[in-house]
Each structure stands twice: as structure tokens, then as C-alpha cells.
Amino acid sequence: MSVLTYSGIEGFFARFAALRPHLPGDVAARDRAAAILRVQGLPSIRDEAWKYTNLRPVAQASFQSAATADPSALLARLPQLNAPRLVMVDGHYLATLSTLPPQVKCLPFAAAPKFGTLANPACEPMVALNTMLAEDGFSLTIPANIDAGLIVIAHLTTAARSTHPRHAITLEEGARASLLEIYLGEGAYLHNPVTEIHIGEGANLTHARLQDEAEEGFHLGTIYARIAAHSIYDSFSLNIGARLSRTELHASLAGAHATAHLNAAQILTGVQHADFTTIVSHDAPHGASRQTVKNALAGRSRGVFQGKIHVARGAQKTDGYQMNQALLLSPDAEIDSKPQLEIYADDVKCSHGATIGELDADQLFYLRSRGVPESQARGMLVRAFLSDAIDMVANGASRAVLETAVELWWQRHPA
Amino acid sequence: MLHIENLAAEIDGKLILNGISLTVPRGEVHAIMGPNGSGKSTLAYVLSGRDGYTVTGGTATFNGQDLLAMEPEARAAAGLFLAFQYPVELPGVGNANFLRTARNAQHRLRGEPELDAVQFLKLARAELKKLSMSDDMLRRNVNVGFSGGEKKRNEVLQMAILRPEFALLDETDSGLDIDALKIVAEGVNALRGPNFSALVITHYQRLLDYIAPDCVHVLAGGRIIRSGGPELALELEANGYVGMVADAA
């Protein structure tokens, strides 16, 4: 295999030209995505949706078409949990490393390529890029009325290149599952996954995500969740890794009495940038959405939260709540917060709030007066700040993994 | 044990302590009484190392160490404990975790082995029992939703678990009913012995009915204007501060 150097969007097109004959699935869909991308280009800060997240570092990077390396060092970093797991390495599903329960169905995208119905390349340039270049991914199905319990999904990146995996998660009627997705990597790479989630009637998905990508990595993840009547999508994202990341979560409460929790915490330092963007569409009556988003920002890091709640005309009795809190641990850190409510129904309850603050000097002195060194005291207060968001993670094992990740982060980067 | 000489300190350019000299020998309990604004709390904060105070003169040594040069956590590890007038709430921090972290942090700073969770729980339960407090105290977040009395009891519990050599009680009696006052006093009295000293800062004589001091000092205008035995507190209670402050001036 020849080694090619790509840079900017031309690099992605060159890669597409080279890969096109070998890519799985509907080549017409890929050509359409490429055409969209040619017109729109990568997002820039002139686009309202990308105002606070500048992709120039991604556009300027050249991602080598490096070969996959041994993932064992990354595998060893996964938490030791007594749970089945699904392992992706450099965007490819690895059955040999995966141990899934028999009642769960899993197919690699490469074997059964389907682009799904929720993600729309015309609206999202990163989805267009993914559609153009997706080589593999997973499609996980929990059959009706099955409780799959906890499944760990590991996304390991060993190679300094761009990967654009395409995933699908389907919970059939009355199914239950608790997913813990963990993103780890080494080197300078772009990870641009698109995930479509379908939650059937009366189903319940707990979705915890730990984005701990490599320090030099870029993570641009787009998730679409369609939540049917009387079902629950309970998600929590902890973003601590990557040089630049964006998690864009689209949740549609498509059936009556659907519930969506889109909670998140971001802890950043140095020059890290993390953007958590949510688009919640209340498309049916009696839906409830809850968002608690926390940012703890040290160094010169920058956190972004954009939260849009759209209530369609027929979505009466909607209950929407959004809270965004930021803790600035350094005078050079920055938070950008943009709530956006668009309400077209007249009998709804929607509220949002945002607070920005520093560590409390009295609390810090209280801890130090008891003998706790300053850095450790600051760490305790930061964990306390994040705790009411992390406490919402329903699955105990997932919650413990996230708590440990926060603790280790603080040990690595005392701020 | 604690030796303060000519200590002067200011906050925001305003002189609050104006040459305090005071010695509390090992094994003794001294009381500092004074009217509002006399510098009582400032003295407690300067001795425990709170930010925002500028020491403009004098010295304070603790077991021969220069107290004023130490970080607050080092003062705690050296054996100094400040019982706060207004204990601080720490939402999201469990009391058990707080107490164990503090105790182990002091062990670490002193180079002693740390307590594991089981050892700590055993110790904490024993102390709770001695103070007639419920185990529930450990499960709650630090001071969050505590009544005024519960907060002060929690200070006493911390003191019992951290076992300081020297306790600074900053108006611990303020806002306490008589039952809570007795619990606080019992907590202090339980620690009394040849190797424990305390400086009890108070506005009223009431607390001294329960914690009998060896010596009483009167603070006014940032200076100690009189020192004497326990009878001095009774004199203040009978005559008030006004006459004594006027005499000193």
C-alpha cells in the first residue's frame, strides 16, 4: 500500500478518489455527499452552527494513510469490567477482540453497508464527509423485549489518519441496554464517527460516553437518536481528551411520552477545545428533555455548549429543561454558551439557565485548613462541581468508570 | 506551644491587629474575649493562614516553627485546627470522604502511613459514638442542609478525628442553643490533656462555663488590653466591655 499525504479538504477528495472503487455500499450516496462537500466545504466560523468551533487545525492537518498498529497498549487502558464488549480499531469492527452476548446482533458496516435514515449529509458537512469516506462501523441491534445489560464499546485509534466510521444502534420495542462507549487513541488523527440510534416503543437506552482521545487527536462525532413513544434515551458524555472535539447530538422525541436526557461534562486544560452541541426536537406531545451540561476549564482551554430545543406545533405538554454551568479554573479559559429555544406549541414548559463561576475561596480555605493540599482541594471541588451531572448516569459500573476518569485526569493535569 | 509576639495585620490596608503578644503553653486552654470588631476573627484567620490578610509586623511560632511562613495545610498537619465561626458547605463532597481525605492528607504531610477505608470507618464510628452523634453525619454532604448546631457539631467531629495539638475555636458558641453548646464543650474537654492546648475566641462568657479556661485575655482595638484568670470573664460579664476598654485607652 502506498503512503499518501493529504491536506485540507482536497486531501479528503483525493482519498475518496483512491478509495471509491473499493468502498462498500451505495456509491451514489457517496457521490452525492462528495458533491455537497464540494459546494459547502468544511464548516467555518462564518456558519452560525460552527461559530465557536474553528476547524482550521483540522483543515490544515495532513492525515497520513498510516497502517494500523498493535492496539494492545490501548486495550490495556480499557477499564476491567465484567461485561461484553465491542471493539473498533481504527474505524474497523474487530470480531476477534469483541465478546457480544448471543441475544445481541452485530454486523460490521463493511459487510452490510446502510447509511440509515436520520443523518442528512445536506445539513451537516461532517456527516457528508463521513458518508463520502465511511469504510466500516458497527450495527448493533437489541431485539424486542431483551435486556442486554451493560455493553462496552471501545473505539481505539492507533494510526495517524482520518477515520469516518458509520455506526447504527437499534433497540427494538421494549428492549433495554446500557452502553458505555470509550474513545482512546495515540497520535495525531481525526476521528469522525456518525452514529444513528433508533429506540423503539417502550425501549430504554442508557448511553454513557467517555471521549478520552489522544492529546493531539481531533474528535468530531455526530449522533442522531430517534426516540419512539414511551421510550427513554438517557445519555451522558464526558469529554476530557482530544486537542479539538465536537460532540453534536441530535435527539428527536418522535413519539408521545418520550424522554431524552442529554447530559455532559467537559474537563479541559492547555489549549484543548471541546464543543458539546445538542439539537433536541420535540416532535410529539408529552415529551420530556433534560440537559445538565458542566464545563470545568483550566489553562487556555475553551468549552462550548450550544443547546437548541425545538418544539413542534403538535408537541403539546412538552417539558424541556436545560442547565449549563461552567467553572473557570484559570483567567485564560473561556466558555461560550448558546441556548436556543424555538417553540411552536402553546402549552409547553421550557426553561434554561447558565452560570459561570470560579472555585469558591471559602471552600478552598476550609479544605486546606483541614490539611488538604491546595491542588488536591481544588480537585475535590472540581469533582464536586461535576458530581451532580455524573451522578445522573444510571448504570453504576459506567458511572464508576467516568468518576475514575475524572480522578485520573486531575492527577495528570492538576490545575 | 503557641507564641505570638507583637503581631500586626491588616486587611485592605486597614490595620486590624495592632501588636498582639500572647503565649499559650502546652496543656493550657486560654480564652480571648472582646467586643465586635476587636480583631478576634482576624487573629484566628491570620493564625490559620487564610488569604487576604497582610501581616505587617511581629511573629507567631508554633512548637518553634514559624507559623506565618507555612501554607494552611502545613499548619493543619503540624497540629493546628481552626473551628470555624461559619463552617463552609461543600455540596458534592461527602462528609466521610472529606474527613478521610483530610486525615490522610495530614498523615501524608507528616510521613505517616494512611488509613484505609475500613480503618477510617472504624475510627469515625467510635468518635461519633463518643460524641453521641448519628452515623448519618458521615453520609451527608459536608455541612449541606445542616442546622447551625449540626454544623458546629461537625466541627467538633472533625476535631475529634483530626486530633490536633492545638484548637482555635472562633466564636464556636455563636448561634448555639445550650444543648449544642454542651456537645461542643464536651468535644473540646475530651481532648484536654497535657499535650492539648486551645485558644477559645468568644464574645460571651457563657461558653467558658463549660470550657474552663486557664487564662483569659481581653482583646480590644487589635491589642490585648488585659490578661488574667477565669475571674476576668466573670468581671466582663458583670460590667461589659465598655468600662474596661475605656480604662485601657
XYZ file of C-alpha atoms in Angstrom:
664
model
C 0.000 0.000 0.000
C 1.413 3.370 -0.981
C 1.638 6.133 1.582
C -0.181 9.272 0.503
C -0.079 12.680 2.120
C -3.342 14.537 2.270
C -4.006 18.021 3.458
C -7.178 20.036 3.803
C -10.388 19.155 2.084
C -8.513 18.319 -1.130
C -6.844 15.580 0.837
C -10.244 14.077 1.648
C -11.300 14.255 -2.007
C -8.034 12.654 -3.104
C -8.635 9.892 -0.620
C -12.179 9.439 -1.895
C -10.929 9.196 -5.475
C -8.472 6.497 -4.453
C -10.897 4.537 -2.288
C -14.078 4.970 -4.334
C -13.944 1.670 -6.257
C -13.380 -0.274 -3.030
C -15.853 1.406 -0.697
C -18.809 -0.695 0.428
C -22.439 0.129 -0.304
C -24.282 2.764 -2.273
C -21.707 4.647 -4.306
C -24.354 7.114 -5.494
C -24.931 8.253 -1.880
C -21.199 8.833 -1.564
C -21.073 10.812 -4.789
C -23.964 12.972 -3.573
C -22.149 13.578 -0.279
C -18.978 14.489 -2.183
C -20.936 16.952 -4.326
C -22.400 18.592 -1.216
C -18.967 18.837 0.334
C -17.525 20.387 -2.823
C -20.116 23.164 -2.616
C -20.136 23.685 1.156
C -16.583 22.839 2.115
C -15.671 22.130 5.719
C -17.607 24.251 8.218
C -16.134 27.624 9.066
C -16.811 30.051 11.909
C -18.966 32.034 9.471
C -21.516 29.213 9.744
C -23.787 30.002 12.696
C -23.671 26.363 13.900
C -19.852 26.436 13.954
C -19.377 29.974 15.222
C -17.409 28.910 18.301
C -15.509 25.953 16.865
C -12.874 26.702 14.300
C -11.928 23.664 12.218
C -8.887 25.327 10.708
C -6.488 22.987 12.575
C -8.353 20.044 11.030
C -8.385 21.635 7.583
C -4.667 22.372 7.780
C -3.627 18.949 9.032
C -2.447 16.278 6.659
C -3.511 12.852 7.754
C -1.123 10.146 6.669
C -2.670 6.972 5.430
C -0.810 5.145 8.172
C -1.193 1.430 8.763
C -2.953 0.099 11.863
C -0.599 -0.569 14.751
C -0.855 -3.073 17.574
C -3.817 -1.948 19.726
C -2.761 -3.894 22.829
C -1.498 -0.817 24.718
C -4.871 0.857 24.168
C -6.765 -2.323 25.030
C -4.887 -2.420 28.317
C -6.177 1.044 29.136
C -9.804 -0.085 28.980
C -11.469 -0.480 32.373
C -11.585 -4.043 33.657
C -15.294 -4.692 33.600
C -17.077 -7.977 33.668
C -19.177 -7.010 30.649
C -19.377 -7.950 26.982
C -17.548 -5.644 24.633
C -17.434 -4.499 21.065
C -14.054 -3.333 19.813
C -13.380 -0.998 16.918
C -9.771 -0.406 15.876
C -9.098 2.485 13.518
C -12.722 2.504 12.499
C -12.897 -1.229 11.778
C -15.002 -3.700 13.695
C -12.780 -6.426 15.137
C -14.822 -9.546 15.868
C -11.765 -11.287 17.321
C -11.499 -8.748 20.133
C -15.253 -8.474 20.673
C -17.351 -10.595 23.003
C -21.020 -9.939 22.495
C -23.894 -11.793 24.150
C -25.743 -14.207 21.829
C -29.066 -12.358 22.014
C -27.485 -9.209 20.558
C -26.988 -8.879 16.822
C -23.939 -7.108 15.481
C -22.937 -6.614 11.862
C -19.970 -4.659 10.552
C -20.890 -1.813 8.215
C -18.409 -3.180 5.683
C -20.469 -6.361 5.418
C -23.911 -4.747 5.425
C -23.496 -1.104 4.443
C -26.567 1.010 5.193
C -26.364 4.771 5.586
C -29.528 5.000 7.632
C -32.348 7.484 7.556
C -31.578 10.039 10.252
C -28.243 11.529 9.265
C -28.503 14.082 6.493
C -25.317 14.963 4.590
C -27.020 18.011 3.071
C -27.368 19.640 6.512
C -24.134 18.597 8.179
C -20.781 18.878 6.390
C -19.129 16.433 8.794
C -21.845 13.891 8.022
C -21.215 14.483 4.313
C -17.505 13.820 4.894
C -18.347 10.662 6.817
C -20.763 9.471 4.138
C -18.138 10.011 1.471
C -15.394 8.090 3.275
C -17.049 5.586 5.633
C -15.283 2.233 5.310
C -16.649 0.348 8.280
C -18.523 0.653 11.541
C -20.917 -1.442 13.560
C -24.611 -2.039 13.510
C -25.856 -3.278 16.846
C -29.408 -4.495 17.376
C -31.054 -5.376 20.670
C -34.111 -7.490 19.808
C -37.551 -6.741 21.199
C -38.031 -7.131 24.953
C -34.439 -8.217 25.539
C -32.426 -6.627 28.335
C -28.858 -6.688 27.044
C -27.376 -5.207 30.223
C -24.057 -3.386 30.017
C -22.029 -3.495 26.791
C -18.705 -1.688 26.452
C -17.946 -0.237 23.035
C -14.278 0.641 22.614
C -13.114 2.912 19.794
C -9.346 2.628 19.581
C -7.266 4.689 17.188
C -3.703 3.551 16.585
C -2.950 5.258 13.294
C -2.326 8.902 12.463
C -5.016 9.163 9.788
C -8.642 10.171 9.449
C -11.343 7.593 10.099
C -15.019 8.039 9.352
C -16.869 5.082 10.833
C -20.602 4.698 10.426
C -22.495 3.114 13.296
C -26.076 2.143 13.997
C -27.688 1.179 17.283
C -31.218 -0.191 17.272
C -33.320 -1.068 20.270
C -36.434 -2.854 19.192
C -39.720 -2.478 21.080
C -39.330 -2.902 24.823
C -35.588 -3.613 24.621
C -33.135 -2.326 27.208
C -29.405 -1.765 27.112
C -26.688 0.186 28.842
C -23.854 1.171 26.527
C -20.511 2.548 27.630
C -18.577 3.953 24.674
C -14.907 4.712 25.271
C -12.724 6.586 22.794
C -8.966 6.186 23.154
C -6.115 6.760 20.756
C -2.500 7.525 20.104
C -1.048 10.192 17.847
C -2.467 12.936 15.657
C -5.604 11.731 13.909
C -9.147 12.687 13.012
C -11.975 10.529 14.311
C -15.235 11.484 12.623
C -17.885 8.921 13.557
C -21.572 9.160 12.736
C -23.959 7.113 14.872
C -27.661 6.593 14.288
C -29.696 5.403 17.210
C -33.238 4.077 16.906
C -35.094 3.489 20.132
C -38.316 1.549 19.662
C -41.512 1.958 21.645
C -41.136 1.378 25.347
C -37.390 0.759 24.992
C -34.739 2.180 27.298
C -31.167 3.032 26.331
C -28.573 4.310 28.764
C -25.701 5.695 26.739
C -22.548 6.767 28.580
C -19.655 8.104 26.535
C -16.070 8.729 27.592
C -14.188 10.728 24.988
C -10.545 10.402 26.034
C -8.918 10.704 22.611
C -5.183 11.356 22.224
C -3.852 14.777 23.165
C -3.089 15.556 19.511
C -6.268 13.970 18.186
C -9.396 15.517 16.705
C -12.811 14.092 17.511
C -15.862 15.211 15.580
C -18.735 12.925 16.481
C -22.312 13.267 15.295
C -25.080 11.263 16.912
C -28.699 11.037 15.856
C -31.232 9.488 18.188
C -34.852 8.836 17.305
C -36.891 8.139 20.400
C -40.260 6.448 19.934
C -43.316 6.650 22.165
C -42.855 5.833 25.862
C -39.159 5.189 25.406
C -36.122 6.649 27.109
C -32.782 7.804 25.781
C -30.535 8.588 28.727
C -27.152 9.836 27.561
C -24.105 11.261 29.242
C -20.920 12.417 27.533
C -17.683 13.007 29.388
C -15.224 14.849 27.185
C -11.690 15.021 28.539
C -9.487 14.123 25.578
C -8.547 15.429 22.126
C -6.960 18.686 21.114
C -10.220 19.716 19.498
C -13.537 17.948 19.776
C -17.144 18.428 18.959
C -19.979 16.191 20.021
C -23.116 17.009 18.103
C -26.175 15.233 19.374
C -29.494 15.347 17.557
C -32.367 13.867 19.526
C -35.846 13.602 18.130
C -38.644 12.808 20.555
C -40.700 11.273 17.802
C -43.422 9.509 19.792
C -45.626 10.676 22.650
C -44.262 10.428 26.195
C -40.664 10.054 25.033
C -37.818 11.070 27.342
C -34.345 12.317 26.448
C -31.516 13.116 28.843
C -28.545 14.714 27.127
C -26.133 15.385 29.966
C -22.453 16.124 29.646
C -19.309 17.192 31.429
C -16.168 18.557 29.825
C -12.858 18.976 31.649
C -10.178 20.682 29.644
C -6.747 22.192 30.031
C -3.859 23.537 27.944
C -5.173 24.605 24.555
C -7.936 21.989 24.403
C -11.223 22.904 22.772
C -14.408 20.925 23.283
C -17.811 21.709 21.859
C -20.960 19.983 23.068
C -23.836 20.828 20.774
C -27.346 19.460 21.143
C -30.372 19.752 18.943
C -33.485 18.447 20.647
C -36.646 18.174 18.561
C -39.874 17.678 20.414
C -41.972 16.273 17.595
C -44.754 14.631 19.656
C -46.781 15.568 22.746
C -45.880 14.829 26.370
C -42.160 14.602 25.715
C -39.582 15.446 28.367
C -35.995 16.517 27.711
C -33.381 17.215 30.350
C -29.903 18.581 29.875
C -27.304 19.303 32.526
C -24.009 20.332 30.959
C -20.930 21.205 33.006
C -17.595 22.606 31.878
C -14.514 22.771 34.104
C -11.875 24.715 32.203
C -8.210 25.192 33.070
C -5.231 26.634 31.232
C -6.180 28.342 27.977
C -8.867 25.803 27.182
C -12.197 26.646 25.648
C -15.521 24.973 26.233
C -18.579 25.417 24.070
C -22.173 24.492 24.744
C -24.859 25.076 22.173
C -28.266 23.757 23.065
C -31.227 24.062 20.791
C -34.672 22.938 21.821
C -37.244 22.876 19.046
C -40.863 22.235 19.979
C -43.070 21.405 17.005
C -46.609 22.746 16.778
C -48.243 19.488 17.792
C -45.859 18.741 20.660
C -48.127 19.980 23.436
C -47.307 19.318 27.095
C -43.616 19.263 26.278
C -41.331 19.663 29.273
C -37.869 20.905 28.334
C -35.090 21.794 30.746
C -31.557 22.870 30.073
C -28.851 23.900 32.528
C -25.331 24.890 31.614
C -22.724 25.565 34.289
C -19.093 26.461 33.825
C -16.249 26.592 36.288
C -13.290 28.650 35.098
C -10.094 27.422 36.751
C -7.843 29.931 35.043
C -8.215 33.541 33.900
C -7.324 32.448 30.358
C -10.025 29.799 29.987
C -13.149 30.573 28.001
C -16.703 29.284 27.868
C -19.178 30.024 25.124
C -22.742 29.130 25.857
C -25.629 29.460 23.458
C -29.094 28.287 24.426
C -31.712 28.446 21.701
C -35.394 27.786 22.207
C -37.775 27.564 19.278
C -41.292 26.858 20.449
C -44.242 26.455 18.133
C -46.675 24.818 20.563
C -48.606 26.882 23.111
C -48.913 24.517 26.067
C -45.334 23.710 26.991
C -42.892 24.152 29.849
C -39.371 25.021 28.764
C -36.597 26.540 30.843
C -32.907 27.114 30.564
C -30.177 28.635 32.661
C -26.467 29.253 32.590
C -23.951 30.069 35.305
C -20.233 30.813 35.127
C -18.014 30.971 38.173
C -14.675 30.276 39.768
C -13.733 27.983 42.626
C -15.055 29.322 45.917
C -12.224 30.784 48.038
C -14.009 29.943 51.308
C -14.471 26.301 50.301
C -10.844 26.076 49.244
C -9.604 27.538 52.524
C -11.896 25.261 54.517
C -10.345 22.189 52.885
C -6.790 23.489 53.226
C -7.347 24.364 56.884
C -8.089 20.666 57.386
C -4.750 19.682 55.898
C -5.742 19.025 52.278
C -3.043 20.442 49.956
C -4.245 23.128 47.580
C -4.091 21.124 44.346
C -5.906 18.192 45.917
C -8.504 20.543 47.397
C -9.110 22.119 44.005
C -9.517 18.639 42.519
C -12.074 17.735 45.177
C -14.072 20.867 44.450
C -13.959 20.301 40.699
C -15.204 16.722 41.174
C -17.916 18.036 43.477
C -18.940 20.539 40.792
C -19.224 17.746 38.225
C -20.840 15.257 40.575
C -24.480 16.202 40.163
C -24.118 15.641 36.404
C -22.134 12.390 36.692
C -24.486 11.145 39.423
C -27.206 11.060 36.774
C -25.530 8.174 34.951
C -27.912 5.379 35.829
C -25.561 2.450 35.287
C -23.307 2.052 38.348
C -20.379 0.455 36.503
C -20.404 3.171 33.833
C -20.654 5.849 36.488
C -17.638 4.408 38.317
C -15.609 4.403 35.069
C -16.442 8.068 34.466
C -15.620 9.032 38.052
C -12.270 7.276 37.813
C -11.552 9.012 34.507
C -12.148 12.399 36.135
C -9.917 11.496 39.060
C -7.090 10.283 36.805
C -7.462 13.355 34.651
C -6.928 15.560 37.685
C -3.872 13.562 38.734
C -2.402 14.070 35.254
C -3.333 17.751 34.983
C -3.591 19.357 38.436
C -4.815 22.864 37.752
C 3.464 25.815 72.196
C 1.882 28.910 70.585
C 3.860 32.061 70.929
C 2.674 35.320 69.383
C 4.730 38.466 69.600
C 3.762 41.954 68.528
C 1.614 40.599 65.715
C 0.190 43.264 63.420
C -2.008 42.562 60.415
C -4.191 44.482 58.035
C -6.889 43.748 55.512
C -7.401 46.006 52.504
C -4.965 48.486 54.029
C -6.913 48.672 57.296
C -4.981 47.765 60.427
C -6.935 45.160 62.409
C -4.305 43.567 64.649
C -2.154 46.157 66.312
C 0.648 44.387 68.169
C -0.727 41.271 69.840
C 1.511 39.336 72.197
C 0.290 36.088 73.672
C 1.689 32.744 74.782
C -0.372 29.606 75.211
C 1.763 26.918 76.875
C 1.285 23.218 76.160
C -1.647 21.737 78.039
C -3.416 25.041 78.687
C -6.693 26.459 77.443
C -6.830 30.210 77.017
C -9.802 32.358 76.137
C -9.817 35.543 74.127
C -12.800 37.781 74.707
C -13.547 41.047 73.058
C -16.236 43.246 71.625
C -17.313 43.072 67.980
C -14.683 44.429 65.618
C -11.854 43.976 68.105
C -9.927 41.646 65.754
C -10.900 38.247 67.219
C -11.737 36.503 63.945
C -8.846 38.181 62.150
C -6.483 36.671 64.706
C -7.957 33.219 64.045
C -7.651 33.617 60.274
C -4.117 35.022 60.385
C -3.016 32.121 62.585
C -4.629 29.551 60.271
C -3.356 31.142 57.064
C -6.360 32.479 55.235
C -5.646 34.623 52.149
C -6.441 38.315 52.202
C -4.630 39.329 55.392
C -1.278 41.048 55.307
C 0.968 40.569 58.281
C 2.770 43.876 58.729
C 4.799 43.024 61.809
C 5.550 40.592 64.605
C 5.853 36.818 64.743
C 3.833 33.724 65.526
C 5.575 30.447 66.286
C 4.015 27.062 66.872
C 6.225 24.467 68.567
C 9.130 26.622 67.498
C 8.099 26.696 63.804
C 7.419 29.981 62.036
C 3.669 29.605 61.635
C 3.239 32.593 59.339
C 5.588 31.119 56.723
C 3.547 27.898 56.416
C 0.726 27.027 53.996
C -2.653 26.453 55.700
C -2.409 22.693 55.032
C 1.057 22.553 56.629
C -0.266 24.339 59.717
C -3.023 21.728 59.951
C -0.527 18.888 59.581
C 1.624 20.499 62.292
C -1.355 20.122 64.632
C -3.320 23.360 64.377
C -7.094 23.192 63.984
C -9.457 26.086 63.355
C -13.080 25.527 64.333
C -14.910 27.959 62.064
C -17.421 30.508 63.218
C -19.310 29.852 59.985
C -18.487 26.323 58.787
C -18.468 26.151 54.992
C -20.867 23.990 52.962
C -19.287 21.670 50.386
C -22.051 20.423 48.046
C -20.998 17.251 46.243
C -18.378 16.309 48.865
C -19.452 13.536 51.216
C -18.554 14.032 54.862
C -16.872 10.617 55.205
C -14.736 11.252 52.117
C -13.913 14.749 53.385
C -12.833 13.525 56.824
C -10.793 10.628 55.483
C -9.113 12.792 52.825
C -8.204 15.381 55.451
C -6.901 12.845 57.946
C -4.855 11.026 55.301
C -3.543 14.260 53.799
C -2.177 15.154 57.234
C -0.677 11.666 57.592
C 0.989 12.096 54.209
C 2.381 15.539 55.060
C 3.790 14.067 58.282
C 5.154 10.989 56.504
C 2.849 8.574 58.342
C 1.015 5.618 56.771
C -2.534 6.367 55.570
C -5.727 4.810 56.894
C -7.661 2.543 54.552
C -11.440 2.829 54.247
C -12.122 0.164 56.866
C -9.698 1.567 59.422
C -11.088 5.013 58.908
C -14.722 3.965 59.251
C -13.958 2.184 62.482
C -12.285 5.273 63.875
C -15.049 7.606 62.662
C -17.804 5.453 64.149
C -16.030 5.327 67.501
C -15.685 9.118 67.591
C -19.321 9.595 66.556
C -20.399 7.345 69.379
C -18.326 9.256 71.913
C -19.966 12.486 70.761
C -23.473 10.921 70.707
C -23.806 11.677 67.002
C -25.530 9.545 64.385
C -23.634 7.684 61.625
C -25.892 9.600 59.270
C -23.469 12.506 59.743
C -20.925 10.644 57.572
C -23.304 10.040 54.688
C -24.358 13.633 54.203
C -22.530 16.234 52.120
C -20.240 18.428 54.228
C -22.445 20.882 56.152
C -25.041 20.954 53.356
C -28.507 21.360 54.822
C -27.062 21.195 58.344
C -28.648 23.350 61.040
C -26.370 25.829 62.820
C -25.968 23.388 65.681
C -25.197 20.468 63.366
C -22.513 22.486 61.608
C -20.791 23.200 64.904
C -21.072 19.551 65.900
C -19.459 18.653 62.610
C -16.563 20.949 63.512
C -16.197 19.045 66.764
C -16.336 15.739 64.901
C -13.567 16.926 62.566
C -11.530 17.950 65.574
C -12.036 14.551 67.176
C -10.955 12.736 64.014
C -8.030 15.001 63.149
C -6.748 15.033 66.758
C -4.982 18.400 66.686
C -2.495 19.507 69.338
C -3.937 22.960 69.246
C -7.506 24.076 68.595
C -8.507 27.597 67.698
C -12.227 27.989 68.354
C -13.557 31.022 66.537
C -16.822 32.003 68.266
C -17.899 28.405 68.142
C -20.670 29.290 70.586
C -22.360 31.816 68.313
C -25.867 30.759 67.346
C -25.825 27.638 69.521
C -28.538 26.545 71.897
C -27.486 25.224 75.264
C -27.554 21.534 74.218
C -25.328 22.138 71.212
C -23.057 24.277 73.345
C -22.604 21.412 75.778
C -21.749 18.998 72.963
C -19.139 21.387 71.610
C -17.676 21.874 75.071
C -17.596 18.132 75.729
C -15.784 17.661 72.427
C -13.097 20.120 73.457
C -12.898 18.835 77.020
C -12.462 15.268 75.745
C -9.255 16.348 74.031
C -7.890 18.211 77.048
C -4.696 16.837 78.456
C -1.037 17.633 78.915
C -0.451 17.681 75.142
C -3.500 19.625 74.016
C -3.963 23.370 74.055
C -6.720 25.632 72.837
C -7.460 29.249 72.232
C -11.172 29.846 72.672
C -12.343 33.022 70.984
C -15.701 34.197 72.227
C -17.843 37.209 72.711
C -19.727 35.833 75.708
C -18.719 34.269 78.963
C -21.323 31.503 78.518
C -19.054 29.037 76.692
C -16.453 29.387 79.441
C -18.945 27.896 81.924
C -18.394 24.652 80.053
C -14.807 25.004 78.873
C -12.972 26.315 81.911
C -10.001 28.404 80.727
C -6.671 28.599 82.497
C -6.282 32.160 81.380
C -8.477 34.911 79.869
C -7.306 37.730 77.596
C -9.310 40.743 76.579
C -8.856 41.961 73.014
C -9.835 45.478 72.004
C -8.703 47.664 69.159
C -6.428 44.923 67.874
C -4.446 44.638 71.084
C -4.666 42.613 74.269
C -5.606 45.112 76.929
C -5.850 42.780 79.922
C -4.970 39.232 80.856
C -5.984 37.335 83.931
C -7.562 34.209 85.383
C -11.087 32.877 84.787
C -12.445 35.606 87.073
C -11.746 38.149 84.320
C -14.501 36.610 82.206
C -16.952 36.997 85.073
C -15.942 40.621 85.531
C -16.621 41.268 81.837
C -19.948 39.511 82.070
C -20.927 41.766 85.007
C -19.559 45.094 83.769
C -19.395 44.760 79.973
C -16.553 45.766 77.688
C -17.148 49.487 77.721
C -15.548 50.332 81.047
C -12.558 48.072 80.508
C -11.869 49.411 77.033
C -12.149 52.993 78.348
C -9.743 52.210 81.210
C -7.199 50.811 78.788
C -7.388 53.778 76.467
